N, CA, C and O atoms as a MOPAC input file, in Angstrom:
PM7 MOZYME 1SCF
protein

 N     13.43500 1     3.62000 1   -28.17600 1
 C     14.72100 1     3.54700 1   -28.83700 1
 C     14.57000 1     2.78800 1   -30.14700 1
 O     13.92900 1     1.73800 1   -30.19400 1
 N     15.15500 1     3.31700 1   -31.19700 1
 C     15.10800 1     2.68600 1   -32.51600 1
 C     16.36000 1     1.84300 1   -32.69900 1
 O     17.47100 1     2.30200 1   -32.43500 1
 N     16.17800 1     0.62500 1   -33.14600 1
 C     17.30900 1    -0.26000 1   -33.42300 1
 C     17.24800 1    -0.73200 1   -34.86600 1
 O     16.17700 1    -1.03500 1   -35.39200 1
 N     18.41400 1    -0.78900 1   -35.49600 1
 C     18.51100 1    -1.17600 1   -36.89000 1
 C     19.44800 1    -2.37400 1   -37.01100 1
 O     20.48600 1    -2.43000 1   -36.35100 1
 N     19.07300 1    -3.32800 1   -37.85700 1
 C     19.90100 1    -4.52000 1   -38.04200 1
 C     19.97400 1    -4.84700 1   -39.52200 1
 O     18.96900 1    -5.19500 1   -40.14200 1
 N     21.18200 1    -4.73300 1   -40.09000 1
 C     21.38800 1    -5.03700 1   -41.49900 1
 C     21.66800 1    -6.52100 1   -41.69300 1
 O     22.16300 1    -7.20500 1   -40.79700 1
 N     21.33900 1    -6.99600 1   -42.87900 1
 C     21.65700 1    -8.36300 1   -43.27000 1
 C     21.74600 1    -8.42000 1   -44.78400 1
 O     21.33200 1    -7.49300 1   -45.48000 1
 N     22.29100 1    -9.51900 1   -45.28600 1
 C     22.32900 1    -9.72400 1   -46.72700 1
 C     23.67000 1    -9.50500 1   -47.38400 1
 O     23.82100 1    -9.73000 1   -48.58400 1
 N     24.64600 1    -9.06900 1   -46.61100 1
 C     25.96800 1    -8.88100 1   -47.19500 1
 C     26.62600 1   -10.20700 1   -47.51900 1
 O     26.12800 1   -11.26600 1   -47.13600 1
 N     27.74200 1   -10.14800 1   -48.22200 1
 C     28.45900 1   -11.35700 1   -48.57300 1
 C     29.49100 1   -11.09800 1   -49.63800 1
 O     29.85300 1    -9.95400 1   -49.91400 1
 N     29.96200 1   -12.17800 1   -50.23600 1
 C     30.95600 1   -12.10000 1   -51.29800 1
 C     30.27300 1   -12.44000 1   -52.61300 1
 O     29.55800 1   -13.43800 1   -52.70900 1
 N     30.49400 1   -11.61300 1   -53.62200 1
 C     29.88800 1   -11.81700 1   -54.92900 1
 C     30.88000 1   -11.43100 1   -56.00300 1
 O     31.73700 1   -10.57500 1   -55.78400 1
 N     30.77200 1   -12.04800 1   -57.14800 1
 C     31.64900 1   -11.70700 1   -58.26600 1
 C     31.18000 1   -10.41800 1   -58.93200 1
 O     30.00400 1   -10.06000 1   -58.87000 1
 N     32.10500 1    -9.74400 1   -59.55500 1
 C     31.76400 1    -8.53600 1   -60.29500 1
 C     30.66800 1    -8.84000 1   -61.31900 1
 O     30.70100 1    -9.86400 1   -62.00300 1
 N     29.70700 1    -7.93600 1   -61.40700 1
 C     28.56400 1    -8.13600 1   -62.28400 1
 C     27.38900 1    -8.80800 1   -61.60600 1
 O     26.29400 1    -8.86300 1   -62.16600 1
 N     27.60400 1    -9.31300 1   -60.41500 1
 C     26.54300 1    -9.99400 1   -59.68100 1
 C     25.64700 1    -9.04400 1   -58.92000 1
 O     25.75700 1    -7.82300 1   -59.03500 1
 N     24.75200 1    -9.63500 1   -58.13600 1
 C     23.75300 1    -8.85700 1   -57.39600 1
 C     23.67900 1    -9.31100 1   -55.95300 1
 O     23.96600 1   -10.46300 1   -55.62700 1
 N     23.29200 1    -8.39000 1   -55.10700 1
 C     22.98500 1    -8.68200 1   -53.71200 1
 C     21.81700 1    -7.80600 1   -53.30100 1
 O     21.62000 1    -6.72000 1   -53.84700 1
 N     21.04300 1    -8.28200 1   -52.33600 1
 C     20.00900 1    -7.43500 1   -51.74200 1
 C     20.25300 1    -7.33300 1   -50.25100 1
 O     20.23100 1    -8.33400 1   -49.53500 1
 N     20.48400 1    -6.12800 1   -49.79600 1
 C     20.64600 1    -5.86900 1   -48.36800 1
 C     19.29000 1    -5.54200 1   -47.75400 1
 O     18.43100 1    -4.92100 1   -48.38100 1
 N     19.12900 1    -5.97400 1   -46.52400 1
 C     17.91900 1    -5.65500 1   -45.76600 1
 C     18.30700 1    -4.96000 1   -44.47600 1
 O     19.38400 1    -5.19400 1   -43.92800 1
 N     17.42600 1    -4.11100 1   -44.00200 1
 C     17.63800 1    -3.43500 1   -42.72700 1
 C     16.31500 1    -3.47200 1   -41.97700 1
 O     15.36200 1    -2.78900 1   -42.35300 1
 N     16.25800 1    -4.26500 1   -40.92300 1
 C     15.05800 1    -4.37700 1   -40.10300 1
 C     15.12100 1    -3.34600 1   -38.98600 1
 O     16.14000 1    -3.20900 1   -38.30800 1
 N     14.03500 1    -2.63300 1   -38.80300 1
 C     13.97700 1    -1.54400 1   -37.83200 1
 C     12.96900 1    -1.87500 1   -36.74200 1
 O     11.83000 1    -2.24400 1   -37.02600 1
 N     13.38800 1    -1.74200 1   -35.52100 1
 C     12.48000 1    -1.95000 1   -34.39600 1
 C     12.40300 1    -0.67700 1   -33.56800 1
 O     13.32400 1     0.14000 1   -33.57600 1
 N     11.30500 1    -0.52100 1   -32.86200 1
 C     11.15200 1     0.66800 1   -32.03200 1
 C      9.96700 1     1.49300 1   -32.46800 1
 O      8.86400 1     0.96600 1   -32.61700 1
 N     10.17000 1     2.76000 1   -32.67200 1
 C      9.08500 1     3.67100 1   -33.01000 1
 C      8.53100 1     3.42300 1   -34.40900 1
 O      9.09800 1     2.64500 1   -35.17600 1
 N      7.44800 1     4.07100 1   -34.73200 1
 C      6.74900 1     3.88100 1   -36.00300 1
 C      7.69800 1     4.03700 1   -37.17700 1
 O      8.20100 1     5.12900 1   -37.44100 1
 N      7.93600 1     2.94600 1   -37.87500 1
 C      8.89700 1     2.92400 1   -38.97200 1
 C      8.51600 1     3.89300 1   -40.07300 1
 O      9.38400 1     4.53500 1   -40.66500 1
 N      7.23600 1     4.00600 1   -40.35300 1
 C      6.80400 1     4.81000 1   -41.50100 1
 C      7.10300 1     6.29100 1   -41.33100 1
 O      7.06200 1     7.03800 1   -42.30900 1
 N      7.39900 1     6.73100 1   -40.12800 1
 C      7.70300 1     8.15300 1   -39.90500 1
 C      9.16600 1     8.49200 1   -40.16400 1
 O      9.56200 1     9.65700 1   -40.10800 1
 N      9.95900 1     7.47600 1   -40.44400 1
 C     11.39400 1     7.68500 1   -40.62100 1
 C     11.80600 1     7.61800 1   -42.08400 1
 O     11.37100 1     6.73400 1   -42.82200 1
 N     12.63500 1     8.54400 1   -42.49000 1
 C     13.37100 1     8.41300 1   -43.73200 1
 C     14.54600 1     7.47900 1   -43.46300 1
 O     15.09600 1     7.45600 1   -42.36200 1
 N     14.91900 1     6.72000 1   -44.47100 1
 C     15.97900 1     5.74000 1   -44.31800 1
 C     17.08600 1     5.99500 1   -45.32600 1
 O     16.84100 1     6.45500 1   -46.44100 1
 N     18.29000 1     5.69100 1   -44.91800 1
 C     19.42200 1     5.87600 1   -45.81300 1
 C     20.36800 1     4.69500 1   -45.74800 1
 O     20.43200 1     3.97900 1   -44.74900 1
 N     21.09300 1     4.50900 1   -46.82200 1
 C     22.18700 1     3.54600 1   -46.87300 1
 C     23.47900 1     4.32100 1   -47.11300 1
 O     23.54300 1     5.20900 1   -47.96300 1
 N     24.49200 1     3.96700 1   -46.35400 1
 C     25.81900 1     4.54200 1   -46.49500 1
 C     26.81400 1     3.39800 1   -46.54400 1
 O     26.48500 1     2.26600 1   -46.18800 1
 N     28.02400 1     3.68800 1   -46.98300 1
 C     29.04100 1     2.64600 1   -47.00700 1
 C     30.40500 1     3.24200 1   -46.67000 1
 O     30.65700 1     4.43300 1   -46.85500 1
 N     31.26400 1     2.37200 1   -46.17400 1
 C     32.62000 1     2.80600 1   -45.84200 1
 C     33.58800 1     1.69500 1   -46.20500 1
 O     33.49900 1     0.57500 1   -45.70100 1
 N     34.51100 1     2.03100 1   -47.08800 1
 C     35.57100 1     1.11900 1   -47.48800 1
 C     36.79900 1     1.36400 1   -46.61600 1
 O     36.94400 1     2.45000 1   -46.05600 1
 N     37.68900 1     0.37300 1   -46.49000 1
 C     38.88400 1     0.54300 1   -45.65900 1
 C     39.70000 1     1.74700 1   -46.09500 1
 O     39.99900 1     1.90900 1   -47.27800 1
 N     40.05700 1     2.58300 1   -45.14100 1
 C     40.87600 1     3.74600 1   -45.43700 1
 C     40.13700 1     4.90100 1   -46.07800 1
 O     40.75000 1     5.90600 1   -46.43900 1
 N     38.83800 1     4.77500 1   -46.22400 1
 C     38.04300 1     5.83800 1   -46.85600 1
 C     36.98400 1     6.34600 1   -45.89200 1
 O     36.63400 1     5.68700 1   -44.91300 1
 N     36.49300 1     7.52300 1   -46.19300 1
 C     35.42500 1     8.07100 1   -45.37600 1
 C     34.09400 1     7.40900 1   -45.73300 1
 O     33.91400 1     6.87000 1   -46.82500 1
 N     33.18700 1     7.46700 1   -44.79000 1
 C     31.84500 1     6.98000 1   -45.05700 1
 C     31.20000 1     7.82700 1   -46.15700 1
 O     31.34300 1     9.05000 1   -46.17200 1
 N     30.49400 1     7.17000 1   -47.07000 1
 C     29.85700 1     7.91200 1   -48.15500 1
 C     28.40200 1     7.51000 1   -48.30700 1
 O     27.99800 1     6.39200 1   -47.98600 1
 N     27.64600 1     8.44500 1   -48.79800 1
 C     26.23300 1     8.25300 1   -49.04700 1
 C     26.01500 1     7.31100 1   -50.22200 1
 O     26.75300 1     7.36100 1   -51.20600 1
 N     25.00900 1     6.45600 1   -50.12300 1
 C     24.66300 1     5.55300 1   -51.21600 1
 C     23.25000 1     5.85600 1   -51.73900 1
 O     23.06700 1     6.12000 1   -52.92800 1
 N     22.25400 1     5.81400 1   -50.84300 1
 C     20.86400 1     6.00200 1   -51.26500 1
 C     20.02000 1     6.39100 1   -50.06200 1
 O     20.35800 1     6.09400 1   -48.91600 1
 N     18.91500 1     7.06400 1   -50.35400 1
 C     17.98900 1     7.42800 1   -49.29300 1
 C     16.56500 1     7.38700 1   -49.81700 1
 O     16.32300 1     7.56800 1   -51.01000 1
 N     15.63100 1     7.14900 1   -48.91400 1
 C     14.22100 1     7.07200 1   -49.28700 1
 C     13.42400 1     7.82900 1   -48.24700 1
 O     13.69800 1     7.74000 1   -47.05000 1
 N     12.43200 1     8.57700 1   -48.71400 1
 C     11.65600 1     9.42900 1   -47.83500 1
 C     10.72800 1     8.59800 1   -46.94800 1
 O     10.56100 1     7.39600 1   -47.15100 1
 N     10.14100 1     9.25700 1   -45.97700 1
 C      9.25200 1     8.57300 1   -45.03800 1
 C      7.94000 1     8.20200 1   -45.71600 1
 O      7.68200 1     8.56400 1   -46.86400 1
 N      7.13400 1     7.47900 1   -44.97900 1
 C      5.79700 1     7.08000 1   -45.38700 1
 C      5.83400 1     6.24400 1   -46.67300 1
 O      6.35900 1     5.13100 1   -46.65600 1
 N      5.30100 1     6.74400 1   -47.76800 1
 C      5.18000 1     5.93500 1   -48.98600 1
 C      6.51400 1     5.66700 1   -49.65400 1
 O      6.63900 1     4.71300 1   -50.42300 1
 N      7.51100 1     6.48700 1   -49.37700 1
 C      8.82200 1     6.26300 1   -49.97700 1
 C      8.87000 1     6.56100 1   -51.46600 1
 O      9.67300 1     5.97200 1   -52.18900 1
 N      8.02800 1     7.46000 1   -51.92900 1
 C      8.03100 1     7.75300 1   -53.37400 1
 C      9.23400 1     8.59200 1   -53.77700 1
 O      9.56700 1     8.66700 1   -54.96000 1
 N      9.88200 1     9.21700 1   -52.81700 1
 C     11.04500 1    10.05000 1   -53.11600 1
 C     12.30800 1     9.30100 1   -52.73900 1
 O     12.47300 1     8.86000 1   -51.60200 1
 N     13.19200 1     9.16300 1   -53.70900 1
 C     14.47000 1     8.49900 1   -53.47900 1
 C     15.59000 1     9.31300 1   -54.11400 1
 O     15.37900 1    10.04200 1   -55.08300 1
 N     16.77600 1     9.17500 1   -53.55000 1
 C     17.97000 1     9.82100 1   -54.09400 1
 C     19.11500 1     8.82500 1   -54.05700 1
 O     19.18100 1     7.96200 1   -53.18100 1
 N     20.02100 1     8.95800 1   -55.02700 1
 C     21.14700 1     8.04100 1   -55.12200 1
 C     22.43700 1     8.80700 1   -55.36100 1
 O     22.45200 1     9.88400 1   -55.95600 1
 N     23.51300 1     8.21300 1   -54.87900 1
 C     24.83100 1     8.71900 1   -55.25400 1
 C     25.03800 1     8.45700 1   -56.73600 1
 O     24.54200 1     7.46700 1   -57.27300 1
 N     25.76200 1     9.33100 1   -57.38600 1
 C     25.99700 1     9.17200 1   -58.82700 1
 C     26.68100 1     7.83700 1   -59.12800 1
 O     26.45000 1     7.23900 1   -60.17800 1
 N     27.51100 1     7.38300 1   -58.21600 1
 C     28.28100 1     6.16900 1   -58.45600 1
 C     27.42000 1     4.90900 1   -58.50100 1
 O     27.85500 1     3.88100 1   -59.02000 1
 N     26.19700 1     4.98200 1   -57.95800 1
 C     25.34400 1     3.79200 1   -57.92600 1
 C     24.05500 1     3.98200 1   -58.71900 1
 O     23.27000 1     3.04500 1   -58.86400 1
 N     23.84000 1     5.16300 1   -59.22100 1
 C     22.59600 1     5.44600 1   -59.93000 1
 C     22.44200 1     4.51400 1   -61.13100 1
 O     23.37100 1     4.34000 1   -61.92000 1
 N     21.27500 1     3.93000 1   -61.25500 1
 C     21.01100 1     3.00300 1   -62.34700 1
 C     21.38300 1     1.57100 1   -62.03600 1
 O     20.99600 1     0.66100 1   -62.76900 1
 N     22.13300 1     1.34800 1   -60.95500 1
 C     22.53000 1    -0.01500 1   -60.56900 1
 C     21.88900 1    -0.43800 1   -59.25200 1
 O     21.56300 1    -1.61100 1   -59.07000 1
 N     21.70800 1     0.49700 1   -58.34400 1
 C     21.14300 1     0.20900 1   -57.01900 1
 C     19.72800 1     0.75100 1   -56.93900 1
 O     19.38600 1     1.73000 1   -57.60300 1
 N     18.90400 1     0.10100 1   -56.11200 1
 C     17.54700 1     0.57500 1   -55.88100 1
 C     17.19100 1     0.41900 1   -54.41400 1
 O     17.33500 1    -0.66000 1   -53.83900 1
 N     16.72700 1     1.49900 1   -53.81500 1
 C     16.29000 1     1.47300 1   -52.42100 1
 C     14.76700 1     1.37900 1   -52.38700 1
 O     14.07700 1     1.99600 1   -53.19900 1
 N     14.26200 1     0.61000 1   -51.45100 1
 C     12.81600 1     0.48300 1   -51.28800 1
 C     12.50000 1     0.21100 1   -49.82900 1
 O     13.39200 1    -0.10300 1   -49.04200 1
 N     11.24200 1     0.33200 1   -49.47400 1
 C     10.83700 1     0.10500 1   -48.09700 1
 C      9.52500 1    -0.65100 1   -48.05200 1
 O      8.68000 1    -0.51700 1   -48.93800 1
 N      9.37000 1    -1.44400 1   -47.01300 1
 C      8.13200 1    -2.15400 1   -46.75700 1
 C      7.71200 1    -1.77500 1   -45.34100 1
 O      8.23000 1    -2.32100 1   -44.36700 1
 N      6.78200 1    -0.84900 1   -45.23300 1
 C      6.39600 1    -0.35400 1   -43.91100 1
 C      5.72000 1    -1.42600 1   -43.06700 1
 O      5.81400 1    -1.39800 1   -41.83900 1
 N      5.04000 1    -2.36900 1   -43.71000 1
 C      4.38400 1    -3.43200 1   -42.96500 1
 C      5.40900 1    -4.33500 1   -42.27500 1
 O      5.12400 1    -4.92900 1   -41.23500 1
 N      6.58900 1    -4.43000 1   -42.86000 1
 C      7.64800 1    -5.26100 1   -42.29100 1
 C      8.70800 1    -4.44200 1   -41.57700 1
 O      9.67000 1    -4.99900 1   -41.04800 1
 N      8.54300 1    -3.12800 1   -41.55500 1
 C      9.52800 1    -2.23900 1   -40.92700 1
 C     10.93500 1    -2.52500 1   -41.44500 1
 O     11.89000 1    -2.64200 1   -40.67800 1
 N     11.02900 1    -2.63100 1   -42.74100 1
 C     12.28500 1    -3.02200 1   -43.37100 1
 C     12.56000 1    -2.14100 1   -44.58200 1
 O     11.65400 1    -1.79900 1   -45.34200 1
 N     13.81500 1    -1.78500 1   -44.74200 1
 C     14.27400 1    -1.08100 1   -45.93500 1
 C     15.27300 1    -1.98700 1   -46.65400 1
 O     16.03800 1    -2.71900 1   -46.02700 1
 N     15.24600 1    -1.91800 1   -47.97600 1
 C     16.07100 1    -2.79200 1   -48.80200 1
 C     16.99500 1    -1.95800 1   -49.68300 1
 O     16.71700 1    -0.80200 1   -50.00300 1
 N     18.09200 1    -2.58300 1   -50.05700 1
 C     18.97500 1    -2.00500 1   -51.06700 1
 C     19.30800 1    -3.12000 1   -52.05200 1
 O     20.10800 1    -4.01000 1   -51.76400 1
 N     18.67800 1    -3.04900 1   -53.21300 1
 C     18.97400 1    -4.00200 1   -54.28100 1
 C     20.18100 1    -3.49100 1   -55.05000 1
 O     20.16300 1    -2.37700 1   -55.57400 1
 N     21.22100 1    -4.29800 1   -55.11900 1
 C     22.46500 1    -3.89000 1   -55.76100 1
 C     22.73200 1    -4.81300 1   -56.95200 1
 O     22.93400 1    -6.01500 1   -56.78400 1
 N     22.73100 1    -4.24700 1   -58.12900 1
 C     22.97500 1    -4.99200 1   -59.36100 1
 C     24.25000 1    -4.50300 1   -60.02500 1
 O     24.76000 1    -3.42800 1   -59.70900 1
 N     24.75200 1    -5.30200 1   -60.94600 1
 C     25.96100 1    -4.93400 1   -61.70000 1
 C     27.06800 1    -4.47100 1   -60.76300 1
 O     27.68500 1    -3.42700 1   -60.97700 1
 N     27.30400 1    -5.25000 1   -59.74000 1
 C     28.28000 1    -4.85600 1   -58.72000 1
 C     29.68200 1    -4.80100 1   -59.27800 1
 O     30.06000 1    -5.58000 1   -60.15300 1
 N     30.45000 1    -3.85300 1   -58.74400 1
 C     31.82900 1    -3.62700 1   -59.14800 1
 C     32.73700 1    -3.80400 1   -57.93000 1
 O     32.28200 1    -3.65800 1   -56.79500 1
 N     34.00200 1    -4.11300 1   -58.15200 1
 C     34.92200 1    -4.23300 1   -57.00400 1
 C     34.93600 1    -2.97400 1   -56.13000 1
 O     35.10000 1    -3.06400 1   -54.91400 1
 N     34.76700 1    -1.82700 1   -56.73800 1
 C     34.77800 1    -0.58800 1   -55.95800 1
 C     33.53400 1    -0.40200 1   -55.09900 1
 O     33.45900 1     0.54700 1   -54.31900 1
 N     32.56000 1    -1.29400 1   -55.23300 1
 C     31.39700 1    -1.26400 1   -54.34000 1
 C     31.67800 1    -1.98200 1   -53.02000 1
 O     30.86000 1    -1.93200 1   -52.10100 1
 N     32.82000 1    -2.64500 1   -52.92200 1
 C     33.17300 1    -3.36800 1   -51.70200 1
 C     33.29500 1    -2.39200 1   -50.53900 1
 O     34.00100 1    -1.38700 1   -50.62600 1
 N     32.60400 1    -2.69700 1   -49.45800 1
 C     32.59100 1    -1.80500 1   -48.29200 1
 C     31.70700 1    -2.43100 1   -47.22100 1
 O     31.02100 1    -3.42500 1   -47.45500 1
 N     31.74400 1    -1.82800 1   -46.05300 1
 C     30.73000 1    -2.11600 1   -45.04500 1
 C     29.55700 1    -1.18600 1   -45.31300 1
 O     29.72400 1     0.02900 1   -45.41500 1
 N     28.38400 1    -1.76300 1   -45.42300 1
 C     27.18300 1    -0.99000 1   -45.71800 1
 C     26.36800 1    -0.81800 1   -44.44000 1
 O     26.10700 1    -1.77300 1   -43.70800 1
 N     25.97900 1     0.42500 1   -44.19900 1
 C     25.21500 1     0.77100 1   -43.01300 1
 C     23.85800 1     1.34300 1   -43.40100 1
 O     23.75500 1     2.11800 1   -44.35200 1
 N     22.82300 1     0.96300 1   -42.66800 1
 C     21.56200 1     1.66700 1   -42.83100 1
 C     21.40000 1     2.63700 1   -41.66900 1
 O     21.95600 1     2.44200 1   -40.58800 1
 N     20.63200 1     3.67300 1   -41.91800 1
 C     20.44400 1     4.72900 1   -40.93400 1
 C     19.02700 1     5.26900 1   -41.02700 1
 O     18.37800 1     5.16500 1   -42.06800 1
 N     18.55200 1     5.84700 1   -39.92800 1
 C     17.18400 1     6.36300 1   -39.87000 1
 C     17.16900 1     7.77800 1   -39.32300 1
 O     17.94800 1     8.11600 1   -38.43100 1
 N     16.29100 1     8.59500 1   -39.85400 1
 C     16.05900 1     9.94500 1   -39.35600 1
 C     14.58000 1    10.26700 1   -39.53700 1
 O     13.88800 1     9.66800 1   -40.36000 1
 N     14.12600 1    11.21300 1   -38.75900 1
 C     12.71400 1    11.54800 1   -38.83800 1
 C     12.38200 1    12.23100 1   -40.16600 1
 O     13.05000 1    13.17700 1   -40.58300 1
 N     11.32400 1    11.72200 1   -40.82200 1
 C     10.66800 1    12.36200 1   -41.96700 1
 C     11.50400 1    12.42700 1   -43.23800 1
 O     11.52600 1    11.46700 1   -44.00800 1
 N     12.19600 1    13.54600 1   -43.47400 1
 C     12.70300 1    13.86800 1   -44.80500 1
 C     14.01100 1    13.15900 1   -45.12200 1
 O     14.91300 1    13.08400 1   -44.28900 1
 N     14.09500 1    12.64300 1   -46.33800 1
 C     15.30400 1    11.96500 1   -46.78500 1
 C     16.47900 1    12.92600 1   -46.83400 1
 O     16.30200 1    14.12900 1   -47.02300 1
 N     17.68100 1    12.38700 1   -46.66100 1
 C     18.88700 1    13.21700 1   -46.66400 1
 C     20.06400 1    12.38800 1   -47.13400 1
 O     20.12700 1    11.18100 1   -46.90100 1
 N     21.01000 1    13.06200 1   -47.80900 1
 C     22.22800 1    12.38400 1   -48.23700 1
 C     23.38600 1    12.68300 1   -47.28500 1
 O     24.53200 1    12.34600 1   -47.58500 1
 N     23.10700 1    13.30000 1   -46.16400 1
 C     24.14500 1    13.67600 1   -45.21600 1
 C     24.09500 1    12.80000 1   -43.97100 1
 O     23.08800 1    12.76500 1   -43.26300 1
 N     25.17600 1    12.10500 1   -43.71600 1
 C     25.21900 1    11.20300 1   -42.58000 1
 C     24.92300 1    11.84300 1   -41.23300 1
 O     24.16300 1    11.27500 1   -40.45000 1
 N     25.49600 1    13.00300 1   -40.93600 1
 C     25.23900 1    13.64400 1   -39.62900 1
 C     23.76500 1    13.96000 1   -39.36500 1
 O     23.38500 1    14.19400 1   -38.21800 1
 N     22.94200 1    13.96900 1   -40.39600 1
 C     21.51500 1    14.23900 1   -40.20100 1
 C     20.75600 1    13.03300 1   -39.65100 1
 O     19.60800 1    13.15600 1   -39.22500 1
 N     21.39200 1    11.88500 1   -39.66300 1
 C     20.71300 1    10.67500 1   -39.22400 1
 C     20.90100 1    10.45200 1   -37.73100 1
 O     21.95300 1    10.75300 1   -37.16500 1
 N     19.86400 1     9.91900 1   -37.11100 1
 C     19.86100 1     9.74900 1   -35.66300 1
 C     20.21900 1     8.33600 1   -35.21900 1
 O     20.75900 1     8.14000 1   -34.13100 1
 N     19.92100 1     7.36400 1   -36.05600 1
 C     20.11100 1     5.96700 1   -35.66600 1
 C     20.85400 1     5.22900 1   -36.76500 1
 O     20.64700 1     5.47100 1   -37.95400 1
 N     21.72500 1     4.32100 1   -36.33800 1
 C     22.57400 1     3.56800 1   -37.26500 1
 C     22.60500 1     2.10300 1   -36.89200 1
 O     22.52400 1     1.73400 1   -35.72100 1
 N     22.72500 1     1.27200 1   -37.92400 1
 C     22.93900 1    -0.14000 1   -37.69600 1
 C     24.41600 1    -0.44600 1   -37.53500 1
 O     25.25400 1     0.45400 1   -37.58800 1
 N     24.72900 1    -1.70600 1   -37.34100 1
 C     26.11200 1    -2.14400 1   -37.10700 1
 C     26.87900 1    -2.37800 1   -38.40600 1
 O     28.10800 1    -2.44900 1   -38.40100 1
 N     26.16200 1    -2.49700 1   -39.50400 1
 C     26.81000 1    -2.66400 1   -40.79500 1
 C     26.87700 1    -4.10900 1   -41.25100 1
 O     26.84900 1    -5.04100 1   -40.44700 1
 N     26.96400 1    -4.26800 1   -42.55200 1
 C     27.12400 1    -5.59300 1   -43.16000 1
 C     28.14800 1    -5.48900 1   -44.27200 1
 O     28.12100 1    -4.54700 1   -45.06400 1
 N     29.04900 1    -6.45600 1   -44.33000 1
 C     30.16800 1    -6.40500 1   -45.27400 1
 C     29.73000 1    -6.88700 1   -46.65000 1
 O     29.07900 1    -7.92300 1   -46.78400 1
 N     30.09400 1    -6.12700 1   -47.65600 1
 C     29.90200 1    -6.52000 1   -49.05500 1
 C     31.27100 1    -6.54800 1   -49.71500 1
 O     32.01200 1    -5.56500 1   -49.68200 1
 N     31.59500 1    -7.67600 1   -50.31000 1
 C     32.87100 1    -7.82900 1   -50.99900 1
 C     32.59200 1    -8.28500 1   -52.42500 1
 O     31.94000 1    -9.30300 1   -52.65300 1
 N     33.09900 1    -7.51100 1   -53.37800 1
 C     32.91300 1    -7.82500 1   -54.79000 1
 C     34.26300 1    -8.20300 1   -55.36100 1
 O     35.19200 1    -7.39500 1   -55.37100 1
 N     34.36900 1    -9.42300 1   -55.83300 1
 C     35.63300 1    -9.90600 1   -56.37800 1
 C     35.68500 1    -9.67800 1   -57.88400 1
 O     34.66700 1    -9.73600 1   -58.57300 1
 N     36.87600 1    -9.42200 1   -58.37100 1
 C     37.03600 1    -9.14000 1   -59.80800 1
 C     37.31600 1   -10.41500 1   -60.58600 1
 O     37.47800 1   -10.37100 1   -61.80500 1

């Protein structure tokens, strides 16, 4: 069984930065593509970023975060990161990491495992 645990959320002022981490336990981490999604109150869950399995050279981002957020992975630590810069109030949400076998995807239903989420609040 694969388990995911996010950390690093908090309250930050607009223009600030946060780095989220997602520690993965269970099966071989390097075989999984990882994704970050977020859900704000009253809104549907939306895709943020994804990184392919193994070396993680392939990444994709939502247009709303492109150029501000960066996803990366450390297979030795079984951890995926989301570096968030130039944060805006509209980035406030619960952020979830998710795992699926092999190929990166921007579609939530394609993911098999999910973490519990971490709250990010950006004040104006």
